[in-house]
Amino acid sequence: MEYQSLLIKYAEIGVKGKNRYMFEDRLVRRAAAVLRKIPGRFQVYKSNGRIYAEASEAFDLDQAVEALQHVFGISGISPLVQLPLMPPEEMRQAAADYFEKAHPAYGGSFKVVATRANKAYPWDSNEINRQVGEEILSRLPESRVDVHRPELTLRVEVREKVNFYSETIPGPGGMPVGGTDKAMLLLSGGIDSPVAGYMVAKRGVNLEAVYFHAPPYTSERAKQKVVDLATQVAAYAGPIRLHVINYTEIQLAIYETCPHDELTIIMRRYMMRIAQTLAEQNGALALITGESIGQVASQTLKSLVSTNEVCTMPVFRPLIAFDKQDIIDLSQKIGTFETSILPYEDCCTIFVAKHPVTRPNPGIIRRSEEKLLPGINELVEKALAEDEIILCE
Ligand code: ATP
Ligand code: MG
């Protein structure tokens, strides 16, 4: 079967009232961006409340579908045969030709659903259903019509052209990215944070990311792993500017000054502070982390509260109530899992105490942090000033 176009269906953005065109335009831009990377010379356009991707040269259907499955806002993708408007008898034949090619020697149940936007067309939709159904039955005697629970539905749309399609492949859902709203993702090399970024981006929020790097305790390979993860998330979320913050001196200062059972929590608090400053400097309105209640010592409820205390900006934790296995499943689905499990140390594993506090006392933590002053502020400023930005796309 040779398809020339794909019909792109969207669900949620359809209900956005006056802003609908904005969401549609974002979806069109993202779809065009992902399709530009594959053969087909696609043109993506809106027409009568629909979005089409039309190829002007040969393309691989699976590859095109896979590309569109990275575009948030798409609920379904239907490979489409589009023909110029033609007289009814010809259309009856063309619809059956399509059906036979798309489903060779079909022997199951089917139903024809015609719609007629073009009211001047000689046959109304019932007539089209009947005529096309008959033609298919005469060509494929093993098949049968079932109007209630058909295994296949052939759609025939009479518009300014005639559309035939009979398959809808699920898209990722969500809402298209590409507006002005942006959040800052704390991206480590682990399993969780890429998934957290994916989830917020899926609601149409653009991402910027920050990674705290601690050379020589963390290697170049560990940093490259984070760049790779950011690139994988960017395949869905659009281009991500990744800030690499050199955290070594800050980490050493904490290590030298604070009780070792408090290291993790204090390091996490400084990460949040720096991420918030970066977010403010770069127009991001919220932070995102991969935290999940109870997963590790630094994520008990008390620890989460302690980490949260240093932020005035909202912190989104989309995985907060997820089981680890569910997070793993999602990371496999979006394709970050294999990278996440590469065995390169992340900056916390070097400085982890054997018995970290799980119930940090707010007063005690604050007092430990006071001992870091004022030197720590200079280190933070220096780290921010030496911020390395990598564009991941
Ligand atoms: P992940 O799988 O995302 O690494 P985790 O289970 O290892 O999470 P922690 O190490 O406690 O959990 O980190 C909690 C969150 O803090 C991470 O999900 C991430 O958002 C952020 N984070 C931790 N380490 C770093 C880092 N080196 N750079 C940036 N963000 C980090
Ligand atoms: Mg981690």
Short mmCIF file of C-alpha atoms and ligand atoms in Angstrom, two decimals:
data_model
loop_
_atom_site.label_atom_id
_atom_site.label_comp_id
_atom_site.label_asym_id
_atom_site.label_seq_id
_atom_site.Cartn_x
_atom_site.Cartn_y
_atom_site.Cartn_z
CA MET A 1 0.00 0.00 0.00
CA GLU A 2 1.41 3.40 -0.90
CA TYR A 3 0.29 6.16 1.36
CA GLN A 4 0.96 9.78 0.51
CA SER A 5 -0.24 11.38 3.70
CA LEU A 6 -0.87 10.95 7.36
CA LEU A 7 -3.88 12.29 9.15
CA ILE A 8 -2.87 13.59 12.56
CA LYS A 9 -5.54 13.41 15.21
CA TYR A 10 -5.45 15.33 18.42
CA ALA A 11 -7.69 15.11 21.41
CA GLU A 12 -7.18 17.47 24.27
CA ILE A 13 -6.12 20.52 22.35
CA GLY A 14 -9.42 20.32 20.53
CA VAL A 15 -11.17 21.77 23.56
CA LYS A 16 -9.10 24.88 24.06
CA GLY A 17 -11.66 27.34 22.71
CA LYS A 18 -10.16 30.53 21.39
CA ASN A 19 -6.61 29.35 21.98
CA ARG A 20 -7.12 26.29 19.88
CA TYR A 21 -5.26 27.63 16.85
CA MET A 22 -2.19 28.28 19.02
CA PHE A 23 -2.06 24.67 20.14
CA GLU A 24 -2.66 23.45 16.62
CA ASP A 25 0.14 25.64 15.31
CA ARG A 26 2.51 24.27 17.93
CA LEU A 27 1.58 20.75 16.99
CA VAL A 28 2.12 21.55 13.31
CA ARG A 29 5.55 23.03 14.04
CA ARG A 30 6.67 20.07 16.17
CA ALA A 31 5.37 17.53 13.67
CA ALA A 32 7.15 19.35 10.85
CA ALA A 33 10.35 19.42 12.92
CA VAL A 34 10.40 15.67 13.58
CA LEU A 35 9.43 14.81 10.00
CA ARG A 36 12.20 17.01 8.60
CA LYS A 37 14.68 14.50 10.00
CA ILE A 38 13.43 11.64 7.82
CA PRO A 39 12.99 11.14 4.08
CA GLY A 40 9.65 12.15 2.57
CA ARG A 41 9.84 15.95 2.28
CA PHE A 42 6.68 16.27 4.31
CA GLN A 43 4.49 19.28 4.37
CA VAL A 44 2.46 19.58 7.56
CA TYR A 45 -0.64 21.75 7.35
CA LYS A 46 -4.02 22.45 8.84
CA SER A 47 -7.16 22.14 6.81
CA ASN A 48 -10.72 22.35 8.14
CA GLY A 49 -9.85 21.53 11.72
CA ARG A 50 -7.57 18.69 10.68
CA ILE A 51 -3.83 18.32 10.54
CA TYR A 52 -2.22 16.51 7.66
CA ALA A 53 1.35 15.53 6.92
CA GLU A 54 1.71 15.11 3.20
CA ALA A 55 4.81 13.58 1.66
CA SER A 56 6.18 14.80 -1.64
CA GLU A 57 8.54 11.88 -2.08
CA ALA A 58 8.74 8.23 -1.05
CA PHE A 59 8.82 7.60 2.68
CA ASP A 60 8.83 4.75 5.14
CA LEU A 61 5.51 4.55 6.92
CA ASP A 62 6.85 3.00 10.12
CA GLN A 63 9.56 5.62 10.34
CA ALA A 64 7.09 8.45 9.85
CA VAL A 65 4.73 7.03 12.46
CA GLU A 66 7.59 6.57 14.89
CA ALA A 67 8.63 10.18 14.38
CA LEU A 68 5.10 11.43 15.04
CA GLN A 69 4.85 9.31 18.17
CA HIS A 70 7.34 11.81 19.62
CA VAL A 71 4.99 14.74 19.14
CA PHE A 72 2.91 15.54 22.21
CA GLY A 73 -0.67 16.45 21.44
CA ILE A 74 -1.11 13.70 18.85
CA SER A 75 -3.71 11.15 19.91
CA GLY A 76 -3.66 9.08 16.75
CA ILE A 77 -2.00 8.77 13.37
CA SER A 78 -3.88 7.45 10.36
CA PRO A 79 -2.07 6.59 7.13
CA LEU A 80 -4.16 8.17 4.45
CA VAL A 81 -4.83 7.80 0.77
CA GLN A 82 -5.97 11.11 -0.66
CA LEU A 83 -7.43 11.32 -4.13
CA PRO A 84 -8.93 14.19 -6.10
CA LEU A 85 -12.69 14.45 -5.86
CA MET A 86 -14.28 12.02 -8.35
CA PRO A 87 -17.75 10.93 -9.47
CA PRO A 88 -19.60 8.49 -7.17
CA GLU A 89 -19.21 5.32 -9.24
CA GLU A 90 -15.48 5.89 -9.53
CA MET A 91 -15.28 6.55 -5.85
CA ARG A 92 -16.99 3.26 -5.09
CA GLN A 93 -14.24 1.50 -7.03
CA ALA A 94 -11.42 3.60 -5.59
CA ALA A 95 -12.56 2.95 -2.01
CA ALA A 96 -12.65 -0.78 -2.62
CA ASP A 97 -9.27 -0.62 -4.38
CA TYR A 98 -7.87 1.06 -1.30
CA PHE A 99 -9.43 -1.51 1.03
CA GLU A 100 -8.14 -4.45 -0.96
CA LYS A 101 -4.61 -3.07 -1.06
CA ALA A 102 -4.53 -2.07 2.58
CA HIS A 103 -6.01 -5.37 3.79
CA PRO A 104 -5.23 -8.02 1.15
CA ALA A 105 -7.58 -11.03 1.12
CA TYR A 106 -9.40 -9.64 4.14
CA GLY A 107 -11.77 -12.12 5.71
CA GLY A 108 -13.00 -10.38 8.87
CA SER A 109 -15.79 -8.00 9.70
CA PHE A 110 -15.83 -4.38 8.60
CA LYS A 111 -17.93 -1.30 8.40
CA VAL A 112 -17.77 1.72 6.13
CA VAL A 113 -18.17 5.12 7.73
CA ALA A 114 -18.50 7.90 5.23
CA THR A 115 -18.63 11.59 6.00
CA ARG A 116 -19.52 14.24 3.52
CA ALA A 117 -18.32 17.76 4.23
CA ASN A 118 -19.07 18.49 0.61
CA LYS A 119 -22.87 18.52 0.67
CA ALA A 120 -23.10 18.97 -3.10
CA TYR A 121 -21.75 15.46 -3.60
CA PRO A 122 -24.40 13.29 -5.35
CA TRP A 123 -24.36 10.45 -2.80
CA ASP A 124 -25.04 11.16 0.84
CA SER A 125 -23.04 9.34 3.51
CA ASN A 126 -25.52 6.46 3.88
CA GLU A 127 -25.43 5.88 0.17
CA ILE A 128 -21.62 5.90 0.17
CA ASN A 129 -21.57 3.40 3.05
CA ARG A 130 -23.90 1.09 1.20
CA GLN A 131 -22.25 1.37 -2.20
CA VAL A 132 -18.69 0.95 -0.93
CA GLY A 133 -19.73 -1.86 1.42
CA GLU A 134 -21.32 -3.75 -1.45
CA GLU A 135 -18.28 -3.32 -3.65
CA ILE A 136 -15.97 -4.64 -0.93
CA LEU A 137 -18.23 -7.63 -0.27
CA SER A 138 -18.30 -8.48 -3.96
CA ARG A 139 -14.52 -8.40 -4.15
CA LEU A 140 -13.76 -10.03 -0.81
CA PRO A 141 -16.42 -12.72 -0.35
CA GLU A 142 -14.87 -13.92 2.91
CA SER A 143 -15.42 -10.56 4.58
CA ARG A 144 -18.66 -9.47 6.20
CA VAL A 145 -20.29 -6.29 7.39
CA ASP A 146 -20.76 -5.71 11.10
CA VAL A 147 -22.01 -2.24 11.92
CA HIS A 148 -21.88 -2.72 15.69
CA ARG A 149 -18.50 -4.25 16.45
CA PRO A 150 -16.46 -4.30 13.26
CA GLU A 151 -12.85 -5.44 13.38
CA LEU A 152 -12.06 -2.82 10.77
CA THR A 153 -13.59 0.52 9.99
CA LEU A 154 -13.03 2.04 6.59
CA ARG A 155 -13.42 5.80 6.68
CA VAL A 156 -14.38 7.55 3.52
CA GLU A 157 -14.29 11.31 3.74
CA VAL A 158 -15.60 13.44 0.96
CA ARG A 159 -14.08 16.87 1.36
CA GLU A 160 -12.30 19.00 -1.21
CA LYS A 161 -10.51 15.72 -1.82
CA VAL A 162 -11.51 12.14 -1.01
CA ASN A 163 -9.76 10.52 1.95
CA PHE A 164 -9.59 6.80 2.67
CA TYR A 165 -8.17 5.36 5.85
CA SER A 166 -8.80 2.36 8.04
CA GLU A 167 -6.15 2.36 10.72
CA THR A 168 -5.32 4.66 13.62
CA ILE A 169 -2.03 4.18 15.44
CA PRO A 170 -1.93 5.72 18.92
CA GLY A 171 0.14 8.86 19.42
CA PRO A 172 1.72 9.91 22.71
CA GLY A 173 -1.18 12.13 23.82
CA GLY A 174 -0.52 15.18 25.97
CA MET A 175 -0.26 18.73 24.72
CA PRO A 176 2.13 20.19 22.16
CA VAL A 177 5.26 21.93 23.43
CA GLY A 178 6.53 25.13 21.91
CA GLY A 179 4.84 27.92 23.83
CA THR A 180 6.64 30.24 26.19
CA ASP A 181 6.19 28.28 29.44
CA LYS A 182 9.36 26.66 30.61
CA ALA A 183 10.52 24.63 33.60
CA MET A 184 14.02 23.72 34.78
CA LEU A 185 14.64 19.97 35.05
CA LEU A 186 17.24 18.71 37.50
CA LEU A 187 18.64 16.00 35.28
CA SER A 188 20.93 13.38 36.75
CA GLY A 189 22.12 10.27 35.00
CA GLY A 190 19.53 8.13 36.78
CA ILE A 191 16.33 6.50 35.68
CA ASP A 192 13.90 8.91 37.28
CA SER A 193 14.69 12.45 36.24
CA PRO A 194 14.48 11.89 32.45
CA VAL A 195 11.03 10.35 32.99
CA ALA A 196 10.00 13.30 35.18
CA GLY A 197 11.08 15.72 32.43
CA TYR A 198 9.19 13.73 29.82
CA MET A 199 6.02 13.86 31.90
CA VAL A 200 6.02 17.60 32.41
CA ALA A 201 6.95 18.24 28.77
CA LYS A 202 4.00 16.06 27.85
CA ARG A 203 1.75 18.72 29.34
CA GLY A 204 3.14 21.19 26.82
CA VAL A 205 5.85 22.76 28.99
CA ASN A 206 9.25 23.49 27.44
CA LEU A 207 12.29 22.18 29.25
CA GLU A 208 15.64 23.54 30.19
CA ALA A 209 17.89 21.27 32.29
CA VAL A 210 20.69 21.40 34.81
CA TYR A 211 23.22 18.71 35.64
CA PHE A 212 25.57 18.96 38.63
CA HIS A 213 28.90 17.57 37.58
CA ALA A 214 31.73 16.86 40.01
CA PRO A 215 34.96 16.20 38.15
CA PRO A 216 37.20 14.32 38.78
CA TYR A 217 34.82 12.36 41.04
CA THR A 218 32.40 12.07 38.19
CA SER A 219 33.83 11.27 34.78
CA GLU A 220 33.37 12.78 31.35
CA ARG A 221 31.46 9.62 30.50
CA ALA A 222 28.96 10.36 33.25
CA LYS A 223 28.47 13.83 31.81
CA GLN A 224 28.10 12.45 28.29
CA LYS A 225 25.44 10.10 29.62
CA VAL A 226 23.43 13.07 30.85
CA VAL A 227 23.87 14.84 27.50
CA ASP A 228 22.58 11.68 25.81
CA LEU A 229 19.59 11.52 28.16
CA ALA A 230 18.80 15.19 27.55
CA THR A 231 18.95 14.50 23.81
CA GLN A 232 16.58 11.54 24.19
CA VAL A 233 14.10 13.63 26.17
CA ALA A 234 14.51 16.44 23.61
CA ALA A 235 13.28 14.06 20.91
CA TYR A 236 9.88 14.54 22.58
CA ALA A 237 10.23 17.87 24.33
CA GLY A 238 12.02 19.86 21.63
CA PRO A 239 15.51 21.31 22.02
CA ILE A 240 16.79 21.41 25.60
CA ARG A 241 19.50 23.75 26.84
CA LEU A 242 21.48 21.75 29.37
CA HIS A 243 23.42 23.69 31.99
CA VAL A 244 26.38 21.78 33.35
CA ILE A 245 27.30 23.16 36.74
CA ASN A 246 30.66 22.26 38.21
CA TYR A 247 29.70 21.16 41.69
CA THR A 248 33.03 19.82 42.93
CA GLU A 249 34.12 22.69 45.14
CA ILE A 250 30.69 23.07 46.69
CA GLN A 251 30.54 19.37 47.39
CA LEU A 252 34.00 19.37 48.94
CA ALA A 253 33.15 22.33 51.12
CA ILE A 254 30.07 20.54 52.40
CA TYR A 255 32.06 17.34 52.88
CA GLU A 256 34.71 19.11 54.92
CA THR A 257 32.38 21.18 57.07
CA CYS A 258 29.16 19.29 57.70
CA PRO A 259 28.39 16.05 59.57
CA HIS A 260 28.63 13.21 57.11
CA ASP A 261 25.20 11.79 57.78
CA GLU A 262 23.79 15.16 56.59
CA LEU A 263 25.85 15.35 53.40
CA THR A 264 23.26 14.09 50.98
CA ILE A 265 20.50 16.31 52.22
CA ILE A 266 22.68 19.44 52.29
CA MET A 267 24.03 18.69 48.83
CA ARG A 268 20.51 18.25 47.57
CA ARG A 269 19.50 21.57 49.16
CA TYR A 270 22.35 23.38 47.38
CA MET A 271 21.38 21.78 44.10
CA MET A 272 17.85 23.08 44.54
CA ARG A 273 19.08 26.57 45.41
CA ILE A 274 21.34 26.72 42.37
CA ALA A 275 18.68 25.25 40.09
CA GLN A 276 16.25 27.90 41.26
CA THR A 277 18.70 30.71 40.57
CA LEU A 278 19.37 29.25 37.12
CA ALA A 279 15.63 28.98 36.51
CA GLU A 280 15.13 32.63 37.46
CA GLN A 281 18.00 33.72 35.25
CA ASN A 282 16.63 31.80 32.29
CA GLY A 283 12.92 32.51 32.53
CA ALA A 284 11.87 29.10 33.83
CA LEU A 285 8.87 29.22 36.14
CA ALA A 286 9.24 25.95 38.05
CA LEU A 287 11.70 23.20 38.88
CA ILE A 288 11.27 19.51 38.07
CA THR A 289 12.88 16.61 39.90
CA GLY A 290 12.61 12.83 39.67
CA GLU A 291 11.93 12.43 43.38
CA SER A 292 9.55 9.75 44.61
CA ILE A 293 8.48 9.25 48.21
CA GLY A 294 10.56 6.74 50.08
CA GLN A 295 12.80 5.69 47.22
CA VAL A 296 16.06 6.50 49.03
CA ALA A 297 17.11 8.14 52.30
CA SER A 298 17.05 11.58 50.70
CA GLN A 299 13.46 11.02 49.63
CA THR A 300 11.69 10.20 52.85
CA LEU A 301 8.87 12.61 53.45
CA LYS A 302 10.95 14.55 55.98
CA SER A 303 13.89 14.73 53.59
CA LEU A 304 11.66 15.92 50.77
CA VAL A 305 10.29 18.63 53.03
CA SER A 306 13.82 19.65 53.95
CA THR A 307 14.89 19.80 50.30
CA ASN A 308 11.79 21.73 49.41
CA GLU A 309 12.34 24.27 52.15
CA VAL A 310 15.07 26.11 50.25
CA CYS A 311 12.85 26.75 47.20
CA THR A 312 10.33 29.51 46.74
CA MET A 313 9.56 28.37 43.20
CA PRO A 314 7.11 25.52 42.65
CA VAL A 315 8.88 22.17 42.41
CA PHE A 316 7.14 19.63 40.21
CA ARG A 317 7.73 16.01 41.17
CA PRO A 318 5.62 14.07 38.71
CA LEU A 319 6.91 10.71 40.01
CA ILE A 320 6.20 11.44 43.64
CA ALA A 321 3.75 8.55 44.11
CA PHE A 322 5.07 6.17 41.46
CA ASP A 323 6.46 2.75 42.25
CA LYS A 324 9.97 2.19 40.94
CA GLN A 325 8.80 -0.51 38.55
CA ASP A 326 6.27 1.86 36.99
CA ILE A 327 9.01 4.44 36.48
CA ILE A 328 11.21 1.79 34.88
CA ASP A 329 8.38 0.76 32.58
CA LEU A 330 7.92 4.35 31.48
CA SER A 331 11.63 4.88 30.93
CA GLN A 332 11.68 1.79 28.74
CA LYS A 333 8.71 3.04 26.81
CA ILE A 334 10.24 6.43 26.11
CA GLY A 335 13.66 4.94 25.40
CA THR A 336 15.84 6.39 28.16
CA PHE A 337 16.23 3.23 30.26
CA GLU A 338 19.23 1.70 28.48
CA THR A 339 21.21 4.92 28.84
CA SER A 340 20.12 5.47 32.44
CA ILE A 341 21.44 2.11 33.59
CA LEU A 342 24.95 2.61 32.17
CA PRO A 343 27.17 2.18 35.20
CA TYR A 344 28.81 5.60 35.49
CA GLU A 345 28.95 7.09 38.95
CA ASP A 346 26.73 10.08 39.58
CA CYS A 347 27.96 12.85 41.77
CA CYS A 348 26.15 11.76 44.89
CA THR A 349 27.49 8.23 45.08
CA ILE A 350 31.02 9.44 45.83
CA PHE A 351 30.01 11.50 48.82
CA VAL A 352 27.33 9.28 50.22
CA ALA A 353 27.46 8.51 53.95
CA LYS A 354 26.96 4.93 55.10
CA HIS A 355 24.04 5.97 57.26
CA PRO A 356 22.49 9.15 55.94
CA VAL A 357 19.84 10.86 58.07
CA THR A 358 16.37 9.87 57.03
CA ARG A 359 14.58 12.27 59.35
CA PRO A 360 16.54 15.49 59.02
CA ASN A 361 15.81 18.01 61.71
CA PRO A 362 15.25 21.40 60.07
CA GLY A 363 17.02 23.33 62.83
CA ILE A 364 20.07 21.08 62.82
CA ILE A 365 20.41 21.15 59.05
CA ARG A 366 20.17 24.93 58.99
CA ARG A 367 22.85 25.22 61.69
CA SER A 368 25.17 22.91 59.74
CA GLU A 369 24.65 25.04 56.68
CA GLU A 370 25.45 28.22 58.59
CA LYS A 371 28.96 26.88 59.11
CA LEU A 372 29.38 26.94 55.33
CA LEU A 373 28.83 30.69 55.22
CA PRO A 374 30.00 32.96 53.78
CA GLY A 375 32.46 30.95 51.68
CA ILE A 376 29.81 28.76 50.13
CA ASN A 377 28.08 31.73 48.53
CA GLU A 378 31.20 32.60 46.60
CA LEU A 379 31.52 29.02 45.43
CA VAL A 380 27.91 29.05 44.31
CA GLU A 381 28.41 32.28 42.39
CA LYS A 382 31.54 30.93 40.78
CA ALA A 383 29.78 27.72 39.76
CA LEU A 384 26.93 29.73 38.24
CA ALA A 385 29.34 32.03 36.41
CA GLU A 386 31.16 29.04 34.92
CA ASP A 387 27.92 27.42 33.80
CA GLU A 388 28.54 25.44 30.60
CA ILE A 389 25.55 25.34 28.26
CA ILE A 390 25.06 22.44 25.86
CA LEU A 391 22.22 22.48 23.35
CA CYS A 392 20.68 19.02 23.18
CA GLU A 393 18.36 18.28 20.27
P1 ATP B 1 17.43 9.85 39.42
O1 ATP B 1 17.10 8.44 39.02
O2 ATP B 1 16.64 10.87 38.67
O3 ATP B 1 18.89 10.11 39.46
P2 ATP B 1 17.49 9.16 42.17
O4 ATP B 1 16.52 8.11 42.52
O5 ATP B 1 18.90 8.79 41.92
O6 ATP B 1 16.92 9.97 40.93
P3 ATP B 1 18.44 11.24 43.96
O7 ATP B 1 19.83 10.98 43.60
O8 ATP B 1 18.01 11.38 45.37
O9 ATP B 1 17.40 10.23 43.32
O10 ATP B 1 18.00 12.57 43.23
C1 ATP B 1 16.71 13.05 43.33
C2 ATP B 1 16.52 14.05 42.20
O11 ATP B 1 17.46 15.11 42.32
C3 ATP B 1 16.79 13.47 40.85
O12 ATP B 1 15.65 12.83 40.31
C4 ATP B 1 17.17 14.68 40.06
O13 ATP B 1 16.03 15.41 39.67
C5 ATP B 1 17.94 15.51 41.07
N1 ATP B 1 19.39 15.22 41.00
C6 ATP B 1 20.12 14.34 41.73
N2 ATP B 1 21.40 14.36 41.38
C7 ATP B 1 21.54 15.29 40.41
C8 ATP B 1 22.62 15.79 39.62
N3 ATP B 1 23.85 15.35 39.75
N4 ATP B 1 22.35 16.76 38.71
C9 ATP B 1 21.09 17.21 38.54
N5 ATP B 1 20.05 16.79 39.24
C10 ATP B 1 20.24 15.85 40.17
MG MG B 2 20.33 9.68 40.88
#
